[in-house]
Tab-separated table of N, CA and C in Angstrom:
chain	number	residue	atom	x	y	z
X	1	MET	N	53.089	-5.875	62.336
X	1	MET	CA	54.271	-6.463	61.746
X	1	MET	C	54.182	-7.981	61.846
X	2	LYS	N	54.521	-8.633	60.785
X	2	LYS	CA	54.519	-10.094	60.766
X	2	LYS	C	55.882	-10.602	61.238
X	3	ILE	N	55.862	-11.458	62.257
X	3	ILE	CA	57.092	-12.043	62.785
X	3	ILE	C	57.265	-13.421	62.165
X	4	PRO	N	58.429	-13.692	61.562
X	4	PRO	CA	58.669	-14.999	60.927
X	4	PRO	C	58.522	-16.158	61.920
X	5	ARG	N	58.105	-17.307	61.419
X	5	ARG	CA	57.850	-18.476	62.258
X	5	ARG	C	59.058	-18.883	63.083
X	6	MET	N	60.244	-18.906	62.474
X	6	MET	CA	61.432	-19.328	63.212
X	6	MET	C	61.717	-18.382	64.380
X	7	LEU	N	61.525	-17.089	64.176
X	7	LEU	CA	61.727	-16.137	65.266
X	7	LEU	C	60.653	-16.322	66.335
X	8	ARG	N	59.424	-16.584	65.930
X	8	ARG	CA	58.357	-16.858	66.913
X	8	ARG	C	58.707	-18.072	67.757
X	9	ASP	N	59.244	-19.110	67.110
X	9	ASP	CA	59.655	-20.311	67.846
X	9	ASP	C	60.753	-19.982	68.853
X	10	GLN	N	61.723	-19.158	68.443
X	10	GLN	CA	62.781	-18.751	69.363
X	10	GLN	C	62.201	-17.991	70.546
X	11	LEU	N	61.323	-17.058	70.275
X	11	LEU	CA	60.753	-16.242	71.347
X	11	LEU	C	59.918	-17.095	72.305
X	12	LYS	N	59.219	-18.099	71.789
X	12	LYS	CA	58.472	-19.015	72.651
X	12	LYS	C	59.422	-19.802	73.548
X	13	PHE	N	60.552	-20.242	72.993
X	13	PHE	CA	61.555	-20.962	73.774
X	13	PHE	C	62.106	-20.051	74.868
X	14	TYR	N	62.459	-18.816	74.511
X	14	TYR	CA	62.996	-17.882	75.504
X	14	TYR	C	61.959	-17.593	76.589
X	15	GLU	N	60.694	-17.482	76.193
X	15	GLU	CA	59.632	-17.244	77.173
X	15	GLU	C	59.495	-18.422	78.123
X	16	SER	N	59.656	-19.638	77.611
X	16	SER	CA	59.556	-20.820	78.476
X	16	SER	C	60.690	-20.843	79.505
X	17	LYS	N	61.778	-20.139	79.208
X	17	LYS	CA	62.920	-20.058	80.126
X	17	LYS	C	62.866	-18.796	80.992
X	18	GLY	N	61.788	-17.995	80.852
X	18	GLY	CA	61.604	-16.840	81.724
X	18	GLY	C	61.960	-15.495	81.132
X	19	PHE	N	62.159	-15.403	79.826
X	19	PHE	CA	62.520	-14.143	79.185
X	19	PHE	C	61.427	-13.752	78.193
X	20	HIS	N	60.784	-12.618	78.460
X	20	HIS	CA	59.603	-12.207	77.709
X	20	HIS	C	59.926	-11.014	76.810
X	21	ALA	N	59.747	-11.185	75.512
X	21	ALA	CA	59.985	-10.106	74.552
X	21	ALA	C	58.870	-9.074	74.676
X	22	ILE	N	59.268	-7.802	74.819
X	22	ILE	CA	58.271	-6.734	74.908
X	22	ILE	C	58.286	-5.840	73.669
X	23	HIS	N	59.339	-5.976	72.844
X	23	HIS	CA	59.432	-5.172	71.627
X	23	HIS	C	60.256	-5.940	70.595
X	24	VAL	N	59.725	-6.018	69.380
X	24	VAL	CA	60.438	-6.664	68.268
X	24	VAL	C	60.402	-5.705	67.092
X	25	GLU	N	61.585	-5.454	66.524
X	25	GLU	CA	61.695	-4.502	65.423
X	25	GLU	C	62.588	-5.089	64.333
X	26	PRO	N	62.155	-5.080	63.084
X	26	PRO	CA	62.998	-5.635	62.014
X	26	PRO	C	64.247	-4.792	61.794
X	27	ARG	N	65.329	-5.457	61.476
X	27	ARG	CA	66.589	-4.818	61.118
X	27	ARG	C	66.965	-5.301	59.724
X	28	ASN	N	68.211	-5.136	59.349
X	28	ASN	CA	68.643	-5.536	58.008
X	28	ASN	C	68.595	-7.044	57.820
X	29	GLY	N	68.128	-7.467	56.668
X	29	GLY	CA	68.125	-8.884	56.312
X	29	GLY	C	67.287	-9.727	57.241
X	30	ALA	N	67.905	-10.756	57.822
X	30	ALA	CA	67.194	-11.729	58.648
X	30	ALA	C	67.273	-11.394	60.134
X	31	HIS	N	67.656	-10.167	60.470
X	31	HIS	CA	67.868	-9.816	61.870
X	31	HIS	C	66.745	-8.948	62.433
X	32	PHE	N	66.526	-9.135	63.738
X	32	PHE	CA	65.515	-8.376	64.451
X	32	PHE	C	66.098	-7.861	65.758
X	33	LEU	N	65.720	-6.648	66.132
X	33	LEU	CA	66.083	-6.098	67.421
X	33	LEU	C	64.984	-6.499	68.396
X	34	VAL	N	65.366	-7.126	69.491
X	34	VAL	CA	64.392	-7.607	70.470
X	34	VAL	C	64.747	-7.036	71.837
X	35	VAL	N	63.742	-6.496	72.518
X	35	VAL	CA	63.917	-5.998	73.877
X	35	VAL	C	63.134	-6.929	74.789
X	36	PHE	N	63.799	-7.397	75.837
X	36	PHE	CA	63.182	-8.287	76.810
X	36	PHE	C	62.818	-7.499	78.068
X	37	ALA	N	61.786	-7.936	78.761
X	37	ALA	CA	61.330	-7.271	79.977
X	37	ALA	C	62.312	-7.441	81.125
X	38	GLU	N	63.130	-8.462	81.087
X	38	GLU	CA	63.969	-8.813	82.231
X	38	GLU	C	65.284	-8.039	82.312
X	39	PHE	N	65.712	-7.372	81.242
X	39	PHE	CA	66.928	-6.563	81.260
X	39	PHE	C	66.820	-5.500	80.170
X	40	PRO	N	67.495	-4.356	80.337
X	40	PRO	CA	67.296	-3.232	79.415
X	40	PRO	C	68.070	-3.301	78.096
X	41	GLN	N	69.097	-4.124	78.002
X	41	GLN	CA	69.912	-4.167	76.796
X	41	GLN	C	69.155	-4.861	75.656
X	42	ALA	N	69.037	-4.157	74.538
X	42	ALA	CA	68.385	-4.743	73.362
X	42	ALA	C	69.305	-5.794	72.751
X	43	GLN	N	68.713	-6.815	72.152
X	43	GLN	CA	69.463	-7.915	71.551
X	43	GLN	C	69.120	-8.006	70.069
X	44	ILE	N	70.135	-8.284	69.256
X	44	ILE	CA	69.916	-8.531	67.833
X	44	ILE	C	69.848	-10.044	67.647
X	45	ILE	N	68.729	-10.516	67.107
X	45	ILE	CA	68.500	-11.952	66.938
X	45	ILE	C	68.225	-12.227	65.464
X	46	SER	N	68.818	-13.290	64.954
X	46	SER	CA	68.584	-13.708	63.578
X	46	SER	C	67.378	-14.630	63.529
X	47	LYS	N	66.538	-14.444	62.526
X	47	LYS	CA	65.385	-15.336	62.381
X	47	LYS	C	65.822	-16.711	61.900
X	48	ASN	N	67.072	-16.836	61.460
X	48	ASN	CA	67.585	-18.109	60.967
X	48	ASN	C	68.284	-18.902	62.054
X	49	GLY	N	68.061	-18.580	63.295
X	49	GLY	CA	68.748	-19.246	64.398
X	49	GLY	C	68.194	-20.625	64.672
X	50	SER	N	68.418	-21.544	63.768
X	50	SER	CA	67.851	-22.885	63.914
X	50	SER	C	68.723	-23.811	64.750
X	51	ASP	N	69.874	-23.326	65.189
X	51	ASP	CA	70.789	-24.139	65.978
X	51	ASP	C	70.344	-24.134	67.440
X	52	ASN	N	69.908	-25.291	67.943
X	52	ASN	CA	69.429	-25.392	69.327
X	52	ASN	C	70.494	-24.985	70.336
X	53	ARG	N	71.746	-25.292	70.051
X	53	ARG	CA	72.831	-24.938	70.968
X	53	ARG	C	72.924	-23.421	71.108
X	54	ALA	N	72.743	-22.710	70.019
X	54	ALA	CA	72.786	-21.247	70.050
X	54	ALA	C	71.664	-20.694	70.925
X	55	TRP	N	70.492	-21.304	70.868
X	55	TRP	CA	69.380	-20.848	71.702
X	55	TRP	C	69.730	-20.988	73.178
X	56	HIS	N	70.341	-22.112	73.535
X	56	HIS	CA	70.739	-22.330	74.932
X	56	HIS	C	71.867	-21.382	75.341
X	57	ASN	N	72.781	-21.101	74.426
X	57	ASN	CA	73.833	-20.125	74.708
X	57	ASN	C	73.230	-18.737	74.932
X	58	ASN	N	72.214	-18.394	74.155
X	58	ASN	CA	71.536	-17.112	74.344
X	58	ASN	C	70.890	-17.043	75.719
X	59	ILE	N	70.269	-18.115	76.158
X	59	ILE	CA	69.650	-18.136	77.493
X	59	ILE	C	70.705	-17.869	78.562
X	60	ALA	N	71.863	-18.500	78.446
X	60	ALA	CA	72.944	-18.269	79.409
X	60	ALA	C	73.366	-16.798	79.389
X	61	HIS	N	73.468	-16.224	78.205
X	61	HIS	CA	73.828	-14.810	78.071
X	61	HIS	C	72.755	-13.917	78.711
X	62	TYR	N	71.491	-14.220	78.454
X	62	TYR	CA	70.397	-13.425	79.011
X	62	TYR	C	70.376	-13.515	80.532
X	63	ARG	N	70.691	-14.673	81.083
X	63	ARG	CA	70.740	-14.818	82.541
X	63	ARG	C	71.851	-13.960	83.139
X	64	ARG	N	72.994	-13.905	82.450
X	64	ARG	CA	74.085	-13.047	82.926
X	64	ARG	C	73.670	-11.583	82.885
X	65	LEU	N	73.003	-11.171	81.809
X	65	LEU	CA	72.529	-9.794	81.708
X	65	LEU	C	71.500	-9.482	82.794
X	66	GLN	N	70.601	-10.417	83.044
X	66	GLN	CA	69.573	-10.250	84.071
X	66	GLN	C	70.219	-10.106	85.446
X	67	LYS	N	71.202	-10.942	85.734
X	67	LYS	CA	71.889	-10.891	87.022
X	67	LYS	C	72.646	-9.571	87.178
X	68	ALA	N	73.349	-9.145	86.143
X	68	ALA	CA	74.089	-7.885	86.199
X	68	ALA	C	73.139	-6.710	86.394
X	69	ASN	N	71.991	-6.757	85.735
X	69	ASN	CA	71.004	-5.688	85.873
X	69	ASN	C	70.442	-5.650	87.290
X	70	ALA	N	70.187	-6.806	87.873
X	70	ALA	CA	69.666	-6.880	89.244
X	70	ALA	C	70.707	-6.351	90.235
X	71	GLU	N	71.973	-6.706	90.046
X	71	GLU	CA	73.040	-6.233	90.929
X	71	GLU	C	73.209	-4.718	90.815
X	72	GLU	N	73.081	-4.191	89.598
X	72	GLU	CA	73.198	-2.746	89.388
X	72	GLU	C	72.083	-1.998	90.109
X	73	LYS	N	70.877	-2.555	90.074
X	73	LYS	CA	69.737	-1.925	90.759
X	73	LYS	C	69.924	-1.928	92.269
X	74	THR	N	70.460	-3.007	92.833
X	74	THR	CA	70.626	-3.082	94.287
X	74	THR	C	71.793	-2.244	94.770
X	75	ASN	N	72.819	-2.053	93.922
X	75	ASN	CA	73.979	-1.268	94.318
X	75	ASN	C	73.816	0.215	94.053
X	76	GLY	N	72.722	0.579	93.397
X	76	GLY	CA	72.435	1.989	93.175
X	76	GLY	C	72.942	2.449	91.908
């Protein structure tokens, strides 16, 4: 599957912040389902996400998901 350049750029940015995509699947239109290694919840990402602020907001969201997942694992 060919991943659009803008989505590749987003995934590289997320990887630089510690979030590694392990599965990418096309959805309707400009959207892709992405699964990260750091938490189990799949994320829908637009390939048109050229807004840098949105990328940083996504990182904050992913950190919250990662923390919640870690707490769930330790609490059983």
